[in-house]
CSV table of C-alpha atoms in Angstrom, one decimal:
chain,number,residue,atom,x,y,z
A,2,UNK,CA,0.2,-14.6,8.5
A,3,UNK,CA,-0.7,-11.0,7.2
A,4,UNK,CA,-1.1,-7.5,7.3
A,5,UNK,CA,-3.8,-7.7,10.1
A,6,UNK,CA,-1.3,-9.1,12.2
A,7,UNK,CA,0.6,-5.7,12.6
A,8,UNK,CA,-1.3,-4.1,15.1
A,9,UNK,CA,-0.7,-7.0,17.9
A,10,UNK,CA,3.0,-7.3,17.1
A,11,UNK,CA,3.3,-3.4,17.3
A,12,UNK,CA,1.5,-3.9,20.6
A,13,UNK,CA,3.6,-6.6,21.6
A,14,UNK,CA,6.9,-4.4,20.7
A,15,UNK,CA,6.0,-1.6,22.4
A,16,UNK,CA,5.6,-3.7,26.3
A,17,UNK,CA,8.5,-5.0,25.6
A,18,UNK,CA,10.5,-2.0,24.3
A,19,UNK,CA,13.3,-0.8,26.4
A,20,UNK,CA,13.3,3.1,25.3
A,21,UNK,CA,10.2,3.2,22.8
A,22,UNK,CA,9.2,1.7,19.5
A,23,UNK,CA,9.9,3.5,16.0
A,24,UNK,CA,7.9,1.9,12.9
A,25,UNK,CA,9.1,2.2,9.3
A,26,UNK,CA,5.7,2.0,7.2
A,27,UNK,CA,7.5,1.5,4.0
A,28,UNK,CA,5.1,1.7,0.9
A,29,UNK,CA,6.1,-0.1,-2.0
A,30,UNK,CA,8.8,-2.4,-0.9
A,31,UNK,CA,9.2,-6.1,-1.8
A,32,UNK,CA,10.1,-9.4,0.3
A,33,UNK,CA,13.1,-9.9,-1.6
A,34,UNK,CA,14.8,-6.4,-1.7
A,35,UNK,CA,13.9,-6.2,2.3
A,36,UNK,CA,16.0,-9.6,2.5
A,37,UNK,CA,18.8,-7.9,0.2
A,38,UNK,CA,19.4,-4.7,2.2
A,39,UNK,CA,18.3,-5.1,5.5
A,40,UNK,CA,21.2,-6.9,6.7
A,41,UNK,CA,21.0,-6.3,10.1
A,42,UNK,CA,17.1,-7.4,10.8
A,43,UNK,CA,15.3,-10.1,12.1
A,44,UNK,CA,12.4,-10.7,9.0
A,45,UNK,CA,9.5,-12.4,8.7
A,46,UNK,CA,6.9,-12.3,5.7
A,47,UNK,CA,3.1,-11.4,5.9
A,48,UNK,CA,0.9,-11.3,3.2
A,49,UNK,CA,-0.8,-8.2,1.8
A,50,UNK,CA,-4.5,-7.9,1.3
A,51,UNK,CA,-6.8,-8.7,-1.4
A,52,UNK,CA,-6.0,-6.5,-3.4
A,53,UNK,CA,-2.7,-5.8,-2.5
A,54,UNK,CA,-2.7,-1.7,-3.1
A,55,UNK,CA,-2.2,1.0,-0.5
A,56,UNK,CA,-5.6,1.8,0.6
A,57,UNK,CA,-6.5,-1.3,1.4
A,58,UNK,CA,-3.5,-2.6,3.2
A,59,UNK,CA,-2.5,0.4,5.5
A,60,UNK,CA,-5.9,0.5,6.9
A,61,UNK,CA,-5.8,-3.1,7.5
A,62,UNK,CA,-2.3,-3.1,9.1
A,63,UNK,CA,-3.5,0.0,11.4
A,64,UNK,CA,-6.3,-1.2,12.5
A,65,UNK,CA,-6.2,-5.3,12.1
A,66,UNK,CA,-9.5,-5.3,10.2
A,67,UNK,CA,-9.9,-7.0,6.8
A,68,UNK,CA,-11.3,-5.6,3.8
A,69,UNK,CA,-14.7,-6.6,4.8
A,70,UNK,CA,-14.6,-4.6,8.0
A,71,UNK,CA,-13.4,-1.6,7.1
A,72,UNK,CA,-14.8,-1.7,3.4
A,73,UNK,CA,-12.1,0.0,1.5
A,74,UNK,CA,-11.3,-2.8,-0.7
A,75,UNK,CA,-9.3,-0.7,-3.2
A,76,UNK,CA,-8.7,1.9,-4.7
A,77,UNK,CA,-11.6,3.3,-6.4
A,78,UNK,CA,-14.9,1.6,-5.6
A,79,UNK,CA,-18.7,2.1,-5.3
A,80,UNK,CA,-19.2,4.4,-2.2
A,81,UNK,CA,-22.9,5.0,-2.0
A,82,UNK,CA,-24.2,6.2,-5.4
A,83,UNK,CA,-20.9,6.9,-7.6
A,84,UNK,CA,-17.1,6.0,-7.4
A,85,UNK,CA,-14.9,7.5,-4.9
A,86,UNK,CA,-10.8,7.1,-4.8
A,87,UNK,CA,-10.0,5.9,-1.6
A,88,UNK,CA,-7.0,8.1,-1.0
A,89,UNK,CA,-7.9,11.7,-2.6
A,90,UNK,CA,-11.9,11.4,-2.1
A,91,UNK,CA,-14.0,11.2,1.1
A,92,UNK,CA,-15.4,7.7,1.1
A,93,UNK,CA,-17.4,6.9,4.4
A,94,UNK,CA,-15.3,4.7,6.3
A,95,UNK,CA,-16.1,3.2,9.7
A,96,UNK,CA,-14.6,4.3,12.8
A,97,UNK,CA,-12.2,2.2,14.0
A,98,UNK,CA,-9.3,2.1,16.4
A,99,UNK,CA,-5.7,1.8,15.2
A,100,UNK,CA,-2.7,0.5,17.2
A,101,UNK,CA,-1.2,3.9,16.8
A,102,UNK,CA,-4.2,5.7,18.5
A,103,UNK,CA,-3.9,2.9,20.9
A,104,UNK,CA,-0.5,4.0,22.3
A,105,UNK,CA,-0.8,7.4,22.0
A,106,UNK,CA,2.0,7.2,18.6
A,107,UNK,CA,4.0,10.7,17.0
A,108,UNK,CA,3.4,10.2,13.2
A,109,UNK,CA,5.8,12.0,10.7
A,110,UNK,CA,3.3,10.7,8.2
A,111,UNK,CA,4.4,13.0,4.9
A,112,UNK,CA,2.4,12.4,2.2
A,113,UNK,CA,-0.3,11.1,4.4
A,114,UNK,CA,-0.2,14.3,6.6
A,115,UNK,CA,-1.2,16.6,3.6
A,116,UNK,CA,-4.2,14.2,2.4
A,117,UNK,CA,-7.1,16.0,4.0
A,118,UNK,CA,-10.2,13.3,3.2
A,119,UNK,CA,-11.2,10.5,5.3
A,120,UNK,CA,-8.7,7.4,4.5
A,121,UNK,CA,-6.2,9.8,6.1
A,122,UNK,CA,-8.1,10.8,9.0
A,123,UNK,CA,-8.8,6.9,9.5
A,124,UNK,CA,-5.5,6.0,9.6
A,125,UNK,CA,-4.2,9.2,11.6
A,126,UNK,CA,-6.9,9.4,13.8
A,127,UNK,CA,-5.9,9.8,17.4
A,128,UNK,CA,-2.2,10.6,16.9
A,129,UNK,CA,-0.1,13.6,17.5
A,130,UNK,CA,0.7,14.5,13.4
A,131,UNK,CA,4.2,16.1,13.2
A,132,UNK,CA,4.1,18.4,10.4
A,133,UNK,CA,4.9,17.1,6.7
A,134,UNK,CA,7.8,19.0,4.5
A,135,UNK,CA,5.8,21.0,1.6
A,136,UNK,CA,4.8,19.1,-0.9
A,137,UNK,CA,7.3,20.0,-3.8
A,138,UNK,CA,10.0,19.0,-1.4
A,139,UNK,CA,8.3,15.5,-1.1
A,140,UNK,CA,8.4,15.0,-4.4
A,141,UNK,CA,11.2,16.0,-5.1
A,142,UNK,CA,12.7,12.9,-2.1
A,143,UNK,CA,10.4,10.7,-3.8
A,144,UNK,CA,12.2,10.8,-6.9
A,145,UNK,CA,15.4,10.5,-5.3
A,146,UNK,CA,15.3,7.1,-2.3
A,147,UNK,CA,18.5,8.0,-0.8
A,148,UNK,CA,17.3,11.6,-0.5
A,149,UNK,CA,14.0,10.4,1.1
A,150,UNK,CA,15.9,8.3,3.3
A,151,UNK,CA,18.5,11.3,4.0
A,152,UNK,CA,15.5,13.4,5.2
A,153,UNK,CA,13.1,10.8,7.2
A,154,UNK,CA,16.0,9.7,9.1
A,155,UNK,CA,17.0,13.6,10.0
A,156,UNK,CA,13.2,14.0,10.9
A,157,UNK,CA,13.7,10.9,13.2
A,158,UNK,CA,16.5,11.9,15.1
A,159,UNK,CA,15.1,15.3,15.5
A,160,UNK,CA,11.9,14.4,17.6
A,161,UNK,CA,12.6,11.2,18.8
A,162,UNK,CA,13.6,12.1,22.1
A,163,UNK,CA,10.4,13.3,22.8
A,164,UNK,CA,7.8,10.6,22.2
A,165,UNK,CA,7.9,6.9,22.8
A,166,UNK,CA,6.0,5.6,20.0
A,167,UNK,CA,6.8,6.8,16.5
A,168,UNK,CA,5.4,5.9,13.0
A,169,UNK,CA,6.9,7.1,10.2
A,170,UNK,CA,5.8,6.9,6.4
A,171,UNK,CA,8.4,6.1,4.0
A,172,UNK,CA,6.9,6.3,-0.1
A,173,UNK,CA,9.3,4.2,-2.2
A,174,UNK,CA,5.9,3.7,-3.8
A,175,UNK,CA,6.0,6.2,-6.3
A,176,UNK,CA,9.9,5.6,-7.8
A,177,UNK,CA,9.5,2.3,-7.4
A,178,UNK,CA,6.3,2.8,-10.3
A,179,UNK,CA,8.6,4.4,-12.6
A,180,UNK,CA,11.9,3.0,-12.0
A,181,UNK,CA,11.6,-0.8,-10.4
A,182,UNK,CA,13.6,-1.7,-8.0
A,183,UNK,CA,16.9,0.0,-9.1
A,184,UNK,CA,20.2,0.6,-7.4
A,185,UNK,CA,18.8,3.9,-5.6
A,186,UNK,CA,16.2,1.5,-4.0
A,187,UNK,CA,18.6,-1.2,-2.9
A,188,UNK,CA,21.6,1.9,-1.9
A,189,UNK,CA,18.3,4.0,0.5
A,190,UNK,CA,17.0,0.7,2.1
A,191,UNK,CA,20.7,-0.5,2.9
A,192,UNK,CA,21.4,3.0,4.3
A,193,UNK,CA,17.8,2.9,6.6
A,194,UNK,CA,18.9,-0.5,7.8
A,195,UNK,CA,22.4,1.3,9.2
A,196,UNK,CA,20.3,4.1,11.0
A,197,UNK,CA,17.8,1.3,12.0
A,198,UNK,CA,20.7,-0.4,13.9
A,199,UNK,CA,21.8,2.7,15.2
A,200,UNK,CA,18.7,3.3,17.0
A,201,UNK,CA,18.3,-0.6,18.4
A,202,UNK,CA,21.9,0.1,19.6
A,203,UNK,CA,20.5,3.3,21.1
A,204,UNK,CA,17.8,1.5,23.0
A,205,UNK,CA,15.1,1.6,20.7
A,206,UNK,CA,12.9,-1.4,18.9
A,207,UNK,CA,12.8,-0.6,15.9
A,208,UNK,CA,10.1,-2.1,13.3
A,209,UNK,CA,9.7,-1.7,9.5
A,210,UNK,CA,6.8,-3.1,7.4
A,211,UNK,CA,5.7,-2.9,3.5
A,212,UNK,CA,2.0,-3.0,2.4
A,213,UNK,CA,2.6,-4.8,-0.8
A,214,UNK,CA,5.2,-5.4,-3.7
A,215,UNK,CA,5.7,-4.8,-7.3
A,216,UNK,CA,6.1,-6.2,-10.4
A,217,UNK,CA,7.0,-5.7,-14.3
A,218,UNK,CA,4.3,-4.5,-16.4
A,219,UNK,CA,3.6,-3.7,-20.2
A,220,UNK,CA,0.2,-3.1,-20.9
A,221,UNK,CA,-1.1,-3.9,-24.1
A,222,UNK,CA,-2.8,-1.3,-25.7
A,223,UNK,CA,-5.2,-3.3,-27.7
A,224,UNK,CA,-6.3,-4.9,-24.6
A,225,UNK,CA,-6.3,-1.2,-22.6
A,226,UNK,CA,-8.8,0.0,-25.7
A,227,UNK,CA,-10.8,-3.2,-25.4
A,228,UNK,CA,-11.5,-3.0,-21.4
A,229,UNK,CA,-12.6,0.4,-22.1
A,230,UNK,CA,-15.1,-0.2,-24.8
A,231,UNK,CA,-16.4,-2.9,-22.6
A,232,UNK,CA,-17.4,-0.3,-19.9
A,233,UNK,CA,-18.2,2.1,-22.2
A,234,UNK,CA,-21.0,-0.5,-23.6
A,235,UNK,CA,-21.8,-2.7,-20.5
A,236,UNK,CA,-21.8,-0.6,-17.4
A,237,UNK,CA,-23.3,1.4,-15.1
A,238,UNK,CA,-20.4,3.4,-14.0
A,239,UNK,CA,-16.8,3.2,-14.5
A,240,UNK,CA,-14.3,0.3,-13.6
A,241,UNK,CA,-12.7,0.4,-10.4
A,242,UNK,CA,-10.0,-1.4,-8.2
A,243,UNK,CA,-6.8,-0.6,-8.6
A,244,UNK,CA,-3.4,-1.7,-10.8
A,245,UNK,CA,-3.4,-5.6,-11.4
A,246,UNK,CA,-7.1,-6.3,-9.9
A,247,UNK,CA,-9.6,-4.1,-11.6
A,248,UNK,CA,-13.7,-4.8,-11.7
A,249,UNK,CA,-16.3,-4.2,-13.3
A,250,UNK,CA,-20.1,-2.7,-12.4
A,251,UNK,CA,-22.4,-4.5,-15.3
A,252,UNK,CA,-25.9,-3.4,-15.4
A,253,UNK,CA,-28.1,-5.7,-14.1
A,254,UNK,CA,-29.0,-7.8,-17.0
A,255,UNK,CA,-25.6,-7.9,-18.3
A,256,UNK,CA,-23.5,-9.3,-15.5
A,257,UNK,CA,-23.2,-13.1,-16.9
A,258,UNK,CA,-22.2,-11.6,-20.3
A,259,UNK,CA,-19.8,-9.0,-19.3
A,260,UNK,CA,-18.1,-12.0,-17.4
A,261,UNK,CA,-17.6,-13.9,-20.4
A,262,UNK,CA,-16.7,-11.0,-22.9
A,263,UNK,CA,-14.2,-9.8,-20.2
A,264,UNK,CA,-12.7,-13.7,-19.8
A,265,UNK,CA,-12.9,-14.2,-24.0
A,266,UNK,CA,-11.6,-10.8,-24.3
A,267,UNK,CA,-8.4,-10.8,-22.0
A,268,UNK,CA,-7.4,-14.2,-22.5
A,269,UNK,CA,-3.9,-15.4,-20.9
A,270,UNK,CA,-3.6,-11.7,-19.6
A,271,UNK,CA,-6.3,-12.5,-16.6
A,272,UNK,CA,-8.7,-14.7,-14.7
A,273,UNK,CA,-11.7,-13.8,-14.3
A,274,UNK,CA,-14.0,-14.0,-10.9
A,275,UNK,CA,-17.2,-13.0,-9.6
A,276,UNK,CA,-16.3,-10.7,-6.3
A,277,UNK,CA,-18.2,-13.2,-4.0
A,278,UNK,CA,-15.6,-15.8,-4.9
A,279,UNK,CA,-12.5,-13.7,-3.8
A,280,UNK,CA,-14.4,-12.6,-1.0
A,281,UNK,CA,-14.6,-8.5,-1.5
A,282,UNK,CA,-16.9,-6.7,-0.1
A,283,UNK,CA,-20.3,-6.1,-2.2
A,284,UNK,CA,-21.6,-3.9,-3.5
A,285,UNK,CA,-18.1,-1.7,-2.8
A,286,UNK,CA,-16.4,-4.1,-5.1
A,287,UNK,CA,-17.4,-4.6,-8.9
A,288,UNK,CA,-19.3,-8.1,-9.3
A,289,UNK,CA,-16.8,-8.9,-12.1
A,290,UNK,CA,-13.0,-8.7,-11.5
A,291,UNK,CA,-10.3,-9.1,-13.4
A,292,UNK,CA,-6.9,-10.3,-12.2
A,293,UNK,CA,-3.8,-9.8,-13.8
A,294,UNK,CA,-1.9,-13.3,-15.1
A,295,UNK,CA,0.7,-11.5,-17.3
A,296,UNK,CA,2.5,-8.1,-17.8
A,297,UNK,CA,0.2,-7.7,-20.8
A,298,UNK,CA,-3.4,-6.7,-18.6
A,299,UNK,CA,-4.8,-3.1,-18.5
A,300,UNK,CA,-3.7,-1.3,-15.6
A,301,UNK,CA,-4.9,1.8,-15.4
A,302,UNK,CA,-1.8,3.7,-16.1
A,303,UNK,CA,-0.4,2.1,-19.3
A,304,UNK,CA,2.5,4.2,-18.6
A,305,UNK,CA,3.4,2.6,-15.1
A,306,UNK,CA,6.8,0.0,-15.5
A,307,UNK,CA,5.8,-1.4,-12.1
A,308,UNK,CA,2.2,-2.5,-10.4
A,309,UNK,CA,0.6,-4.0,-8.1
A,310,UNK,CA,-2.9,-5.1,-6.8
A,311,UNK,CA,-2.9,-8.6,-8.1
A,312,UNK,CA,-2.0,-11.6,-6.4
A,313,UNK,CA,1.4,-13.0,-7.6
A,314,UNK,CA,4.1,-13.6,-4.7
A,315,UNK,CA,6.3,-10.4,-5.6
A,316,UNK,CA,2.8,-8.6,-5.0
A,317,UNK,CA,1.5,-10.1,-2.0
A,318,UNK,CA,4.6,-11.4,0.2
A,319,UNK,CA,5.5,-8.4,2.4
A,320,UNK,CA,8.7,-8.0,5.0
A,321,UNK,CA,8.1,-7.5,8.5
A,322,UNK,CA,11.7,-6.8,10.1
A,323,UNK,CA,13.0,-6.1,13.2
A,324,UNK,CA,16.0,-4.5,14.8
A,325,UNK,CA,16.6,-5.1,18.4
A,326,UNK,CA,18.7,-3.5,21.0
């Protein structure tokens, strides 16, 4: 079961809803730390997408498509001539219908709201966007989980008598990158599963899902220098994907070679696999992709203590909970 799943269970939930549906899109949370602090949910587990990073996996939980479909298959990737970053650039995305355009949803969508390219508008479109707190003030709740939790549950309970179907980003993503999952993780999703309960005793259904999971990293700088010479020397343009998955664009008469100098070169740290075999969209997707097998691979911020994108459980089995009335 995965991602794509989401929209029919969301449709599901909201016929069957007694007062309205509210969804907790929560970025960045794990299988296990869902199980550990939301006490008072029904879970199941879906699986993220290939690769399992943001940009890939809200799109495909919104709208049910796969990678292939809606051709953002990470987070920086060929779009047309060049690169483009899926989440701050203006990749050309096709049109497609979300669940939350389907019902007519309210979205306190935060971080989201104040993206203006098209990976925002994709997801978004169709809604009725309820205005994001400035942006210093979402960074500052970022840094802090029970803060963030403090503020999205006040932003809740202050609109949620006037819509039926609300959607509601909530970006553990970014602490969880610095910090792992630390006690002010486990203390703000403990405290969203009491307010969750609230509101199912309150009439609501009350659904929260993650788009992927994380996991300990300690890149290696010899191996961060050596994946950069090799696109500085092989390729056409720079690497792309995102975290734990990362590919390459050869040129043309070096594809077979870069393949083996990338697999020789990273060693234990990676498999290595043409993009046809993992089933990523071409030419979007690099034709050589690496996948991280240990803590030791070059993500692209050496600095991160947590990633994601690669295909381990922690990264790829995702919660899907729900509080009933």
């Amino acid at each position: 079961m995965s991602l794509a799943e989401v929209p029919s269970r969301l449709d599901d939930a909201v016929r069957s809803a007694d007062r309205g549906v509210i969804v907790l899109a929560v970025d960045g949370l794990s299988s296990d730390v869902a199980g550990q602090t939301w006490l008072e949910a029904e879970i199941t587990t879906l699986t993220s997408t290939l690769p399992s990073t943001s940009a890939t996996a809200w799109l495909t939980a919104l709208t049910g498509a796969a990678a292939d479909v809606h051709r953002v298959p990470g987070t920086v990737y060929r779009n047309g001539s060049g690169l483009v970053h899926a989440i701050t650039g203006a990749p050309s995305i096709p049109s497609l219908p979300t669940v939350l355009e389907r019902h007519g949803a309210a979205v306190l969508a935060r971080e989201i709201d104040l993206l203006t390219g098209t990976w925002a508008r994709a997801l978004l479109r169709g809604c009725t966007r309820i205005p994001a707190p400035a942006q210093h003030k979402l960074t500052a709740q970022a840094e802090d989980p029970p803060l963030l939790v403090a503020n999205v549950v006040a932003d809740l309970d202050k609109v949620s008598a006037d819509h039926g179907f609300l959607w509601t980003y909530v970006n553990i993503d970014d602490h969880v990158h610095r910090n792992g999952y630390d006690e002010s993780v486990h203390e703000a999703m403990l405290r969203l599963d009491a307010h969750a309960s609230r509101w199912a005793a309150a009439g609501w259904t009350v659904v929260a899902h993650s788009d992927h999971g994380q996991v300990p990293v300690a890149a290696d700088p010899d191996l961060v220098e050596a994946w950069d010479a090799i696109v500085r020397e092989e390729c056409a343009i720079p690497s792309g994907g995102a975290g734990r998955m990362r590919w390459l664009y050869p040129r043309p008469d070096r594809l077979e070679a870069v393949f083996d100098r990338v697999a020789t070169t990273l060693g234990d740290a990676a498999t290595v696999h043409h993009a046809s075999d993992l089933g990523l969209p071409q030419p979007e997707a690099g034709p050589v992709v690496a996948v991280a097998a240990s803590p030791a691979f070059p993500v692209p911020d050496p600095s991160a203590r947590f990633e994601h994108g690669g295909v381990s459980r922690d990264e790829v089995e995702v919660p899907y909970a729900v509080w009933r009335t």
